[in-house]
XYZ file of C-alpha atoms in Angstrom:
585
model
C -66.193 -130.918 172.402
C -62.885 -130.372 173.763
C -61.997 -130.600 177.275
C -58.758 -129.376 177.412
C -57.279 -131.162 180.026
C -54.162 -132.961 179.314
C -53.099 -129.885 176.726
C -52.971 -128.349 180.049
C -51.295 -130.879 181.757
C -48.513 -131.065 179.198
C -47.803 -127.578 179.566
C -47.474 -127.169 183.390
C -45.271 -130.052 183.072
C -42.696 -128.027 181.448
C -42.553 -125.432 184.698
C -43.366 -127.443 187.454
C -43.232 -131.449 188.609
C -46.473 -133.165 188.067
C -47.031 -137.021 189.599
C -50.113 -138.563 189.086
C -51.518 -140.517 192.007
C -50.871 -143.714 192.038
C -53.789 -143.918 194.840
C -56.480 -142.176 192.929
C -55.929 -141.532 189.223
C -57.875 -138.225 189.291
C -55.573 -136.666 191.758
C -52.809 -135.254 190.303
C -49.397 -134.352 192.763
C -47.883 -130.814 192.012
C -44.720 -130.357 193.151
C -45.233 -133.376 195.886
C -43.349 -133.482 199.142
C -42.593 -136.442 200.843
C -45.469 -136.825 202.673
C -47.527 -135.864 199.783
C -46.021 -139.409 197.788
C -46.632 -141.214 200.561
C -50.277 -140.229 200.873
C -50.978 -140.006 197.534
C -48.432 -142.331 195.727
C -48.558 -145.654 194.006
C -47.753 -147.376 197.377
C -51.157 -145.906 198.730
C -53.380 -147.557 195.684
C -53.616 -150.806 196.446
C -56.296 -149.690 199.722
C -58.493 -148.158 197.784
C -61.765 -150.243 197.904
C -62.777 -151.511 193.937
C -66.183 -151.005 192.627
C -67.767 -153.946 190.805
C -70.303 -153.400 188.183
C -72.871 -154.865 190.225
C -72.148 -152.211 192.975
C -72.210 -149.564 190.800
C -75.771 -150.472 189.068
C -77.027 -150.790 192.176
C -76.109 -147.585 193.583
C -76.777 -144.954 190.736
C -80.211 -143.732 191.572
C -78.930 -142.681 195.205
C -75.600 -141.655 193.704
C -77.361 -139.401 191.247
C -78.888 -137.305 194.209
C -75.561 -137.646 196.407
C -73.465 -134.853 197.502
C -70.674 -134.939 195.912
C -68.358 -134.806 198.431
C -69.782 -137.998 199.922
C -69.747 -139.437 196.664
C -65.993 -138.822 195.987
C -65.647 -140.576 199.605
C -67.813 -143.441 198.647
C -66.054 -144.135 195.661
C -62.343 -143.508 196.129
C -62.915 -145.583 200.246
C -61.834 -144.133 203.533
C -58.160 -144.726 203.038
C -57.860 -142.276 200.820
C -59.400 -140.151 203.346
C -57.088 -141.171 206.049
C -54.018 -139.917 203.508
C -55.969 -136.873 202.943
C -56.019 -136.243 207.273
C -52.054 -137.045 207.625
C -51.224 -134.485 204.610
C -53.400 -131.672 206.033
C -52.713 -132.562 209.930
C -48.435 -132.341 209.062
C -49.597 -129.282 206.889
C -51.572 -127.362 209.731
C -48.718 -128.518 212.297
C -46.289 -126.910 210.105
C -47.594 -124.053 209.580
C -48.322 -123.763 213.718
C -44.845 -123.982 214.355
C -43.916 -121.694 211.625
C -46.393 -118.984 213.378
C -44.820 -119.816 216.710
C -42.096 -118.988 215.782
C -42.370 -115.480 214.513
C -44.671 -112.899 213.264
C -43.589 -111.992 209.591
C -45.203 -112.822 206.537
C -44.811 -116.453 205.431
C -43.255 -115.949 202.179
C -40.263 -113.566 204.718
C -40.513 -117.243 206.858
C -39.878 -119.233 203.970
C -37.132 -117.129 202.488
C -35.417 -116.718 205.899
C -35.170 -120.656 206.276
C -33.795 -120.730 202.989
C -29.832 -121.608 203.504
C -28.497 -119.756 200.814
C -29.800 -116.712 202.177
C -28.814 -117.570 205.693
C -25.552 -117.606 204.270
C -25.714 -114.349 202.440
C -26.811 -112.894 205.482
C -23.875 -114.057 207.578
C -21.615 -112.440 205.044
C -22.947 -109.441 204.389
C -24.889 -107.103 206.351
C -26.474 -104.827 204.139
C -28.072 -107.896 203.111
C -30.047 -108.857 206.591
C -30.784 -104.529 206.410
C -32.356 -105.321 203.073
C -34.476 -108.045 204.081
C -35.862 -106.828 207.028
C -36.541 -103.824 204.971
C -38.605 -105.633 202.583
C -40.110 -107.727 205.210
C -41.747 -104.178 207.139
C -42.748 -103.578 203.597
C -44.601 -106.930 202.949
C -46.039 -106.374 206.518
C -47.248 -102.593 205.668
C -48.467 -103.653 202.663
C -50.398 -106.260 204.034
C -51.895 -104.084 207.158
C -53.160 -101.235 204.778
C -54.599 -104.093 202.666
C -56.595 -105.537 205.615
C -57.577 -101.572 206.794
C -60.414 -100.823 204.510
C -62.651 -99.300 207.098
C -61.867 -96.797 209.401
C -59.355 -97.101 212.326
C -60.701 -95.928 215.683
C -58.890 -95.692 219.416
C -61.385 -98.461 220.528
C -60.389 -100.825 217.835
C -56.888 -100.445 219.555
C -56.906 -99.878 222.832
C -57.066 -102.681 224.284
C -53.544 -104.121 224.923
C -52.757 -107.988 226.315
C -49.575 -108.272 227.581
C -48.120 -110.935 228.485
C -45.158 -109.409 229.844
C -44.661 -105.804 230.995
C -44.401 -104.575 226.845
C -45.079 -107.636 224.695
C -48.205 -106.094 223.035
C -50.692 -106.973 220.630
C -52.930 -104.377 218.845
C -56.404 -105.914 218.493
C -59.268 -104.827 216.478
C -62.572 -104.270 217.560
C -66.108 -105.154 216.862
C -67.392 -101.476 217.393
C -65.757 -100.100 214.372
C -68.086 -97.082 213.945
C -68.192 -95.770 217.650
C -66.001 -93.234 216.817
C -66.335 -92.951 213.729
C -67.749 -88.809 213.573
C -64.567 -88.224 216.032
C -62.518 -89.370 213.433
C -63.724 -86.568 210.642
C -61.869 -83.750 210.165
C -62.810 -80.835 211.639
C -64.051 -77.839 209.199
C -64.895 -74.287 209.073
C -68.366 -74.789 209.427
C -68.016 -77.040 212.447
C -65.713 -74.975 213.673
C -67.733 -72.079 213.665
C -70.352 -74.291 215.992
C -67.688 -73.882 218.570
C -68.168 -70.047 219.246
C -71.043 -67.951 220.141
C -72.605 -66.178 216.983
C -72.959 -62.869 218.393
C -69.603 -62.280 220.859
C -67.127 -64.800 219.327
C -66.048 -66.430 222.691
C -65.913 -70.362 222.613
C -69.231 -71.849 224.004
C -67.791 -75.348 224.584
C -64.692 -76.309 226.830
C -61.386 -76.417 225.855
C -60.896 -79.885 226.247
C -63.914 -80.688 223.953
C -62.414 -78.651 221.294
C -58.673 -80.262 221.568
C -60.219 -83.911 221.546
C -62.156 -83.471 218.451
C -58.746 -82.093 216.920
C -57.125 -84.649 218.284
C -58.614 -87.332 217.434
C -59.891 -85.971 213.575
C -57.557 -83.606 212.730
C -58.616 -80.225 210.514
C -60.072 -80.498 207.629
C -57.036 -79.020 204.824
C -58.927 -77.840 202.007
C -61.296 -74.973 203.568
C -58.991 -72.787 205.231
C -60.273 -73.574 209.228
C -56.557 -74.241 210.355
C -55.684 -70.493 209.516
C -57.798 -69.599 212.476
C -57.467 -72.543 214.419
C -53.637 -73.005 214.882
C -53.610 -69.572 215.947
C -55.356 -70.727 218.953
C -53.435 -73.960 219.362
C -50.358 -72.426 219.189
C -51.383 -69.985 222.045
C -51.112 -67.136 220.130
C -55.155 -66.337 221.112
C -56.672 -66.929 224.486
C -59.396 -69.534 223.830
C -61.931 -67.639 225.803
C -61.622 -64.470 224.550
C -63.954 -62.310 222.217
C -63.737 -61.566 218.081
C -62.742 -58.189 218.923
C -60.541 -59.145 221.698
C -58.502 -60.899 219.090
C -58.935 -58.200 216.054
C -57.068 -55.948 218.793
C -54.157 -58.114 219.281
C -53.755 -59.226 215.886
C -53.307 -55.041 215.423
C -50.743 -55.138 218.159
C -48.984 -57.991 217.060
C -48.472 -57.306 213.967
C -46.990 -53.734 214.948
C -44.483 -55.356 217.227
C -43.602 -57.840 214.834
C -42.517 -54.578 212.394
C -41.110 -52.999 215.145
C -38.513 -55.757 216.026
C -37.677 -56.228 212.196
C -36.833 -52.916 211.780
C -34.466 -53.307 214.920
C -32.429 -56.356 213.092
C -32.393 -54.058 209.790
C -30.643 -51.038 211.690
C -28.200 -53.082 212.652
C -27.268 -55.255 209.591
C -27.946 -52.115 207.561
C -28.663 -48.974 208.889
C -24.624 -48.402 209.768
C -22.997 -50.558 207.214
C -23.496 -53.527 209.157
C -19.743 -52.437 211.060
C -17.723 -54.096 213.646
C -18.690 -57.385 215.369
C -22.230 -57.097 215.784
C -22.401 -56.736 212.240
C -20.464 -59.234 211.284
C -22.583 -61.806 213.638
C -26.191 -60.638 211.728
C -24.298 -61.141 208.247
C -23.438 -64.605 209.594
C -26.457 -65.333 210.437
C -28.279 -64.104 207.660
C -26.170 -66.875 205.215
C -26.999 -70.131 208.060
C -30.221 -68.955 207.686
C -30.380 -68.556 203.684
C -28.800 -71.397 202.746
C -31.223 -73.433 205.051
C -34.379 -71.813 203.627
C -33.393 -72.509 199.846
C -33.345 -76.013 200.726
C -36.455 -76.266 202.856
C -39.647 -77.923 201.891
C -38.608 -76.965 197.946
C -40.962 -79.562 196.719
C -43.728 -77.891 198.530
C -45.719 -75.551 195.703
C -45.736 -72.489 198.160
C -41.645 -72.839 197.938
C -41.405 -73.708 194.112
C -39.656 -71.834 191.633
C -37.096 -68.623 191.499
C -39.426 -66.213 189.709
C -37.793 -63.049 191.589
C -34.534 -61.555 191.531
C -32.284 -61.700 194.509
C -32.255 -58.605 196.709
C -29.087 -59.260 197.735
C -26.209 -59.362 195.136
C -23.738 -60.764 197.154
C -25.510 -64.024 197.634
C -24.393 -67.121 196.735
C -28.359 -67.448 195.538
C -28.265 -64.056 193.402
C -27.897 -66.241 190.224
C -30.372 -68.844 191.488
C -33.319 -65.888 192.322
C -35.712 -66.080 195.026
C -39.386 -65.749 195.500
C -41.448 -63.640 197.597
C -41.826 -66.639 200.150
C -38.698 -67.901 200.888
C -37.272 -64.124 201.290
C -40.175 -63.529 203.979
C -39.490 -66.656 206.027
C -35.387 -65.716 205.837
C -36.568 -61.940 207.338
C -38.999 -64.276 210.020
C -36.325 -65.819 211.022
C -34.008 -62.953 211.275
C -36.859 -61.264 213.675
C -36.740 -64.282 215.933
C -32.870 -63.623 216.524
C -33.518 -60.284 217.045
C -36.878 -61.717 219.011
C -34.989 -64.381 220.943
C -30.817 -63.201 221.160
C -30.314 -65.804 223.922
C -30.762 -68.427 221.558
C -29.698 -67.131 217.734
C -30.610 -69.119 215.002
C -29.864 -73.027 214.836
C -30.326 -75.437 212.232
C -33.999 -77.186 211.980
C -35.770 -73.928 212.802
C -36.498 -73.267 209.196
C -38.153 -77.037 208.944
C -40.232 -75.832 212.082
C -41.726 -72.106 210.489
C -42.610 -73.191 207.091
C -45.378 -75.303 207.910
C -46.491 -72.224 210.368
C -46.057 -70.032 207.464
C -47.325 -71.777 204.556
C -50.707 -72.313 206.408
C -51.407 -68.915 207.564
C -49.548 -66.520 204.935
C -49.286 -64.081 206.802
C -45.863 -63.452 208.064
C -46.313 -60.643 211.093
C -48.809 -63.427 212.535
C -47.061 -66.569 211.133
C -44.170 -64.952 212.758
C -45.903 -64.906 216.306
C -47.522 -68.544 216.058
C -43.560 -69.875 215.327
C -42.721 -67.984 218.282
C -44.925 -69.642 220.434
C -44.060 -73.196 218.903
C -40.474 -72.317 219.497
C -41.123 -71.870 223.069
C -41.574 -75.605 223.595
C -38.958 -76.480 220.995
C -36.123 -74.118 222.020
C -35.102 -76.928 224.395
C -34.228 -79.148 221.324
C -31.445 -76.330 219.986
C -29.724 -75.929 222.650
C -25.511 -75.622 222.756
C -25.065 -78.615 224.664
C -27.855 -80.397 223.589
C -29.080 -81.156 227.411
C -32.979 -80.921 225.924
C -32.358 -83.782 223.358
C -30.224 -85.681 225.778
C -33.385 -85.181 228.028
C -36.042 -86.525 225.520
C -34.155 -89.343 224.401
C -33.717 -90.618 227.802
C -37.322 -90.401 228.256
C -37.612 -92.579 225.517
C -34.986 -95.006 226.805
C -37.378 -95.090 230.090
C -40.542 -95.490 228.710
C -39.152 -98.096 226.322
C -37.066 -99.893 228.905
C -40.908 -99.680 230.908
C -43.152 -101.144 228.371
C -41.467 -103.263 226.546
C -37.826 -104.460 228.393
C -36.995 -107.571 225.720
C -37.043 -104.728 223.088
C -34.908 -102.756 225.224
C -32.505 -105.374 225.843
C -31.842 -106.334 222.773
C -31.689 -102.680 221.680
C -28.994 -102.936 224.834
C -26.880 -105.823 222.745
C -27.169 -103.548 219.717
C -25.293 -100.259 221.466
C -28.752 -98.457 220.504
C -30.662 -97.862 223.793
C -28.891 -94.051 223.365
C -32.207 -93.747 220.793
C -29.675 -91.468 218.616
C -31.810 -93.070 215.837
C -34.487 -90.876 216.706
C -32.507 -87.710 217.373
C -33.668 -86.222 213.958
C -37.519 -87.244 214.476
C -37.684 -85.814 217.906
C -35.914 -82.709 217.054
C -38.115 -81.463 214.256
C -40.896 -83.535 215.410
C -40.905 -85.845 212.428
C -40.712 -83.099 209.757
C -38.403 -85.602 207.757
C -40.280 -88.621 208.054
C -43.788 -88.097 206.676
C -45.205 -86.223 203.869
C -46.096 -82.563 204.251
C -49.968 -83.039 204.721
C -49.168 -85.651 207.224
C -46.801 -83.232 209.243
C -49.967 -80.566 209.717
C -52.184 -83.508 210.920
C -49.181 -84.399 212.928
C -48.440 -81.344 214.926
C -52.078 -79.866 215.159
C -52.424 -83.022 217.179
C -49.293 -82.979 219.221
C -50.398 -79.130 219.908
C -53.725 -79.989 221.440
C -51.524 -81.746 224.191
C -54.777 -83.648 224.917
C -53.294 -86.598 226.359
C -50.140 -85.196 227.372
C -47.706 -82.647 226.386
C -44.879 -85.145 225.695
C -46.719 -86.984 223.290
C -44.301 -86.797 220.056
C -42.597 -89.365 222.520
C -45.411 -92.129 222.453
C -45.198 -91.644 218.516
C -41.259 -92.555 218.292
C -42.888 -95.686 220.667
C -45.143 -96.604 218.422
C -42.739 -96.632 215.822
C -40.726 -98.810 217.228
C -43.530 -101.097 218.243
C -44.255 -101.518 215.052
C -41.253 -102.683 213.865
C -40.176 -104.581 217.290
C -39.861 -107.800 215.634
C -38.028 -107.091 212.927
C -35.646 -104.838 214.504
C -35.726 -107.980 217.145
C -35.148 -110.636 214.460
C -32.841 -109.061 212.198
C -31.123 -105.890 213.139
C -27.748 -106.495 215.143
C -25.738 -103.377 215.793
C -26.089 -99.822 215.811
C -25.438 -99.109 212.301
C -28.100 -101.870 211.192
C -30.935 -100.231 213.424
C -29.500 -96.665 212.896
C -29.666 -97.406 208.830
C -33.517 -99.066 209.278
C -35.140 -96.585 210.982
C -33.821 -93.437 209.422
C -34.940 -95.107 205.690
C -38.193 -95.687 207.319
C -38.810 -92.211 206.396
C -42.297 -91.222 204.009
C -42.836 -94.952 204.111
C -44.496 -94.648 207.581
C -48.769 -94.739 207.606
C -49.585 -91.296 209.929
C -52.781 -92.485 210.983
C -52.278 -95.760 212.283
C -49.321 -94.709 214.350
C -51.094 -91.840 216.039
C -54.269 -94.905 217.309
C -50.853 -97.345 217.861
C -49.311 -93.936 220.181
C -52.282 -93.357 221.762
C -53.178 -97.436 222.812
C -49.643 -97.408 224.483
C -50.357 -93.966 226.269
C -53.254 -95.312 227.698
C -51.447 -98.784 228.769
C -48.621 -96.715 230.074
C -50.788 -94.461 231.940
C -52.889 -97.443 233.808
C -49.404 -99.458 234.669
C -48.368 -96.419 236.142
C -51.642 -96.430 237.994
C -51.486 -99.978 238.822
C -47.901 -99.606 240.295
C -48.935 -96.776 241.897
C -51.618 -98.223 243.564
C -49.352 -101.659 244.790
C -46.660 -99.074 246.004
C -49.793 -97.626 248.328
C -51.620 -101.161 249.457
C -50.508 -101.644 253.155
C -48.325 -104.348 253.461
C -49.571 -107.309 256.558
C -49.391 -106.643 260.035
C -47.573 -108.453 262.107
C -49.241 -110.701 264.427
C -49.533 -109.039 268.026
C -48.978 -112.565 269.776
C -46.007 -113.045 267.709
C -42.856 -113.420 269.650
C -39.877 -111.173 268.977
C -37.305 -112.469 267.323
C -34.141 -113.148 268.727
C -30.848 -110.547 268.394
C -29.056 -113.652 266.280
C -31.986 -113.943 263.863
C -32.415 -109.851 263.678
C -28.809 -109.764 262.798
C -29.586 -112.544 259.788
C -32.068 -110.677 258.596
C -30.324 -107.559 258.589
C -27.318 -108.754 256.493
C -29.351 -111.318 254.326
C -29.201 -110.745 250.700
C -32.001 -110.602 248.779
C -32.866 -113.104 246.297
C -31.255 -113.185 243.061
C -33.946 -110.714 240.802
C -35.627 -109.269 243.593
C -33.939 -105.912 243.524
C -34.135 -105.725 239.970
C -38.353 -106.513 240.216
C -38.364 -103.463 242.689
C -36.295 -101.330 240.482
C -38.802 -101.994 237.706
C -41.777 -100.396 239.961
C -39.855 -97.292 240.630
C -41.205 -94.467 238.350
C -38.984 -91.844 237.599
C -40.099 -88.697 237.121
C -39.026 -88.561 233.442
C -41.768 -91.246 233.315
C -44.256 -89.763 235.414
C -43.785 -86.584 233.926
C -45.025 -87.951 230.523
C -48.779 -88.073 231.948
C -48.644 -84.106 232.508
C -50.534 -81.890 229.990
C -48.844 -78.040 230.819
C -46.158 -77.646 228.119
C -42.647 -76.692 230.080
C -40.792 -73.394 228.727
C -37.346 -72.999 229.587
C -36.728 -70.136 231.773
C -34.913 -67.308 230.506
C -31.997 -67.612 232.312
C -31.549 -71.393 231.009
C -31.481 -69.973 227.548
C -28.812 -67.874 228.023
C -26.396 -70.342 229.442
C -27.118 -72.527 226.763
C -28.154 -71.585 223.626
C -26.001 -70.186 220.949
C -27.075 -66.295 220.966
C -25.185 -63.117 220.048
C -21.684 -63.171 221.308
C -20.712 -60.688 224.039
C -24.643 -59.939 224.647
């Protein structure tokens, strides 16, 4: 027989430093630190207690039936223990103080510590970009790893704090309490929603939006066809089947009616003079954006038809039936919508729309509706994203000020970095089934009607201590987050958005209720104070801090209006100020 041993020895010996014990001959030292040589080393072997033969004959029948953990103690004496304990006490202290100190991945620790990296770092900065890249990678990697059941909103929402913001997501014990709310929701299901024989929904609205919410629809049976017609507001949830046959029928007649206006104009007269000119100009923005929307996206593959239009710059390419129905979409929603004209990002927000319900008189209607709370986000001067973003500079500034200040020392806290997820509600940064789980959600407006702004919070929640740790100026953070597009998990950012709603929404309450709690009386034997001590206290200063602790329980009503569920449309009037519509209109 052939054990094998010191063949292997010999060969990790060529890769790595091996040290025999000078202690304990049966302990071999890989790679040995200091502490580990003086432990284990040949200055440790003289303690070790020797056996004499006597002993040994003596002890066999009880050592034969000993564990053999105690036996290795009995035979190699307590000293060697005691090395064992200060190796493994310095080890567990280390690796304290390495936790301490932050919360990446210990082989990110290790490498960071590393001076030639330090040094790399300090030289270049795409090199601290990289790493903290590949740290939120290791960390991703590692969280999707550890999530092999399913996530629910009671495994997160429960938030310690230990300062207004510094959170901590735990887990739960209940993993399954939610589980069913978590299923998509299908056709069948669905169908349980409405009575059998008149069509009208039988449950309340708020049921209905929370199961959505929380579950999503199911993609494969055709259930969001119907259903985002009724999230979108384009049907009146209480209304009958042939309530909504009718205005489908008168829908799609207006729909034909306004597309035939558009077509007068661009064609009916030559397509002369200025007003002309301004439909021809809008019919190329609007071409060139839809040939390079969502082209990976097998409803919006291929060129199998030939261009109607010779004069394109696409005549060459072709077109396909899809792509040349969305362009005419669009074109109605100018004629639809002249305040506003067409504006770049509205293609990214109707082909979703389109591709799930195929139909483009009623496709057309459901983009209408979205575009009623989007409009904001196209306007001229830009006053709805300036809006939005400072909402998000609020509400981060809120929960989470140390974020927020450093985001401060980084010129960032103008959230520009999330200009392109907020205005095309995250179109770019997750994969096209994940954008339909998305938005269905955010349509619901179940927890509140701003909620696409807890998601950019979550976001940056997530990645709070690497953009903390590593990320220096605006370029660095503007660079991170916009290549943190499709690498982003969908699901575990809408439980992380809606754990920091909920926290938001009971600070608010708790503020709230400390703004209302009477303050003490004064005490009615109490003398009055004198005019020389009414005039100190009317000039005194406050402490240093105090005004900025009151400041901090003021809720603005940006804030406060993130807890309201009634989606805001711009009135008419607003529009037509701002937006970019038909010159001279």
């Amino acid at each position: 027989m052939f054990w094998g041993a010191d063949e292997v020895l010999r060969w990790l010996k060529r890769y790595v430093k091996i040290e025999r014990s000078g202690a304990e001959p049966n302990i071999y030292l890989v790679e040995p630190s200091k502490d580990d040589l003086e432990g284990f080393g040949s200055k440790a072997g003289g303690a070790s207690k020797q056996i004499t033969p006597g002993d040994k004959a003596a002890g066999s029948s009880r050592d034969a039936q000993m564990d053999p953990f105690v036996k290795f103690v009995k035979e190699t004496g307590w000293n060697i223990m005691n090395q064992f304990s200060k190796v493994t006490t310095f080890t567990r202290r280390a690796a304290q103080d390495f936790a301490e100190n932050n919360n990446l991945p210990p082989q990110v620790r290790r490498l960071l510590r590393n001076p030639e990296v330090q040094t790399l770092q300090d030289e270049f900065d795409s090199a601290r970009i990289y790493l903290a890249r590949w740290a939120m990678g290791i960390a991703e990697q590692s969280e999707r790893d550890r999530r092999g059941r399913i996530w629910t909103v009671k495994d997160v929402v429960d938030l310690e704090a230990t300062d207004v913001g510094e959170f901590e997501l735990l887990e739960g014990a209940s993993a399954l309490s939610l589980e069913e709310r978590r299923k998509p929701v299908t056709m069948a299901e669905w169908e349980t929603f409405f009575d059998p024989e008149t069509g009208r929904l039988s449950l309340t609205v708020d049921e209905v939006k929370e199961r959505i919410f929380h579950g999503g629809l199911d993609a494969e049976d055709g259930v969001r066809k119907e259903a985002w017609l009724f999230l979108l507001g384009v049907y009146e949830w209480y209304g009958t089947a042939d309530e909504r046959k009718a205005q489908i029928a008168s829908l799609r007649d207006q729909y034909y009616r306004l597309k035939h206006s558009w077509w007068e104009r661009l064609e009916g007269d030559g397509g002369e003079g200025e007003t002309g000119e301004w439909w021809r100009e809008q019919r190329g923005r609007i071409e060139k954006d839809i040939h390079r929307t969502d082209r990976n996206v097998p409803i919006f593959q291929g060129e199998d038809a030939p261009h109607p239009d010779p004069n394109s710059p696409f005549a060459d390419v072709g077109t396909n039936v899809h792509l040349e129905q969305m362009k005419e979409m669009l074109l109605t929603y100018n004629e639809y919508n002249k305040d506003l004209g067409y504006v770049q990002g509205m293609s990214d927000l109707l082909s979703p729309i389109y591709a799930v319900i195929q139909d483009d008189a009623i496709a057309f209607w459901g983009f209408q509706k979205f575009m009623e709370r989007m409009e904001r986000n196209f306007l001229r001067d830009q006053s709805g994203m300036r809006g939005q973003l400072l909402t998000l500079d609020q509400l981060v500034n809120f929960m989470d000020p140390k974020l927020w200040n450093h985001l401060q020392s980084a010129d960032s806290t103008n959230f520009f970095f999330f200009f392109r997820m907020i205005l095309v509600w995250y179109k770019r940064e997750f994969a096209w089934v994940d954008i339909l789980r998305l938005w269905e959600g955010l349509w619901t407006d179940y927890l509140s009607a701003e909620f696409h702004i807890f998601v950019a919070l979550a976001i940056l929640e997530k990645h709070r201590d690497v953009i903390m740790e590593h990320l220096k100026a605006f370029d660095e953070v503007l660079k991170y987050v916009n290549e943190l597009s499709n690498t982003m998990d969908l699901e575990s950012t809408l439980i992380r958005a809606e754990a920091l709603f909920r926290k938001f929404q009971r600070l608010v309450e708790a503020v709230d209720k400390k703004q209302n709690f009477p303050g003490p009386r004064a005490s009615s034997s109490s003398q009055a104070p004198s005019p020389q001590a009414q005039s100190q206290t009317q000039t005194q200063t406050p402490p240093k801090g105090k005004e900025t602790e009151t400041q901090q329980k003021v809720i603005s009503p940006e804030l406060r209006n993130l807890l309201n569920r009634k989606v805001e449309v711009l009135p008419r009037k607003t529009v037509a100020q701002k937006g970019d519509g038909m010159p001279g209109k």
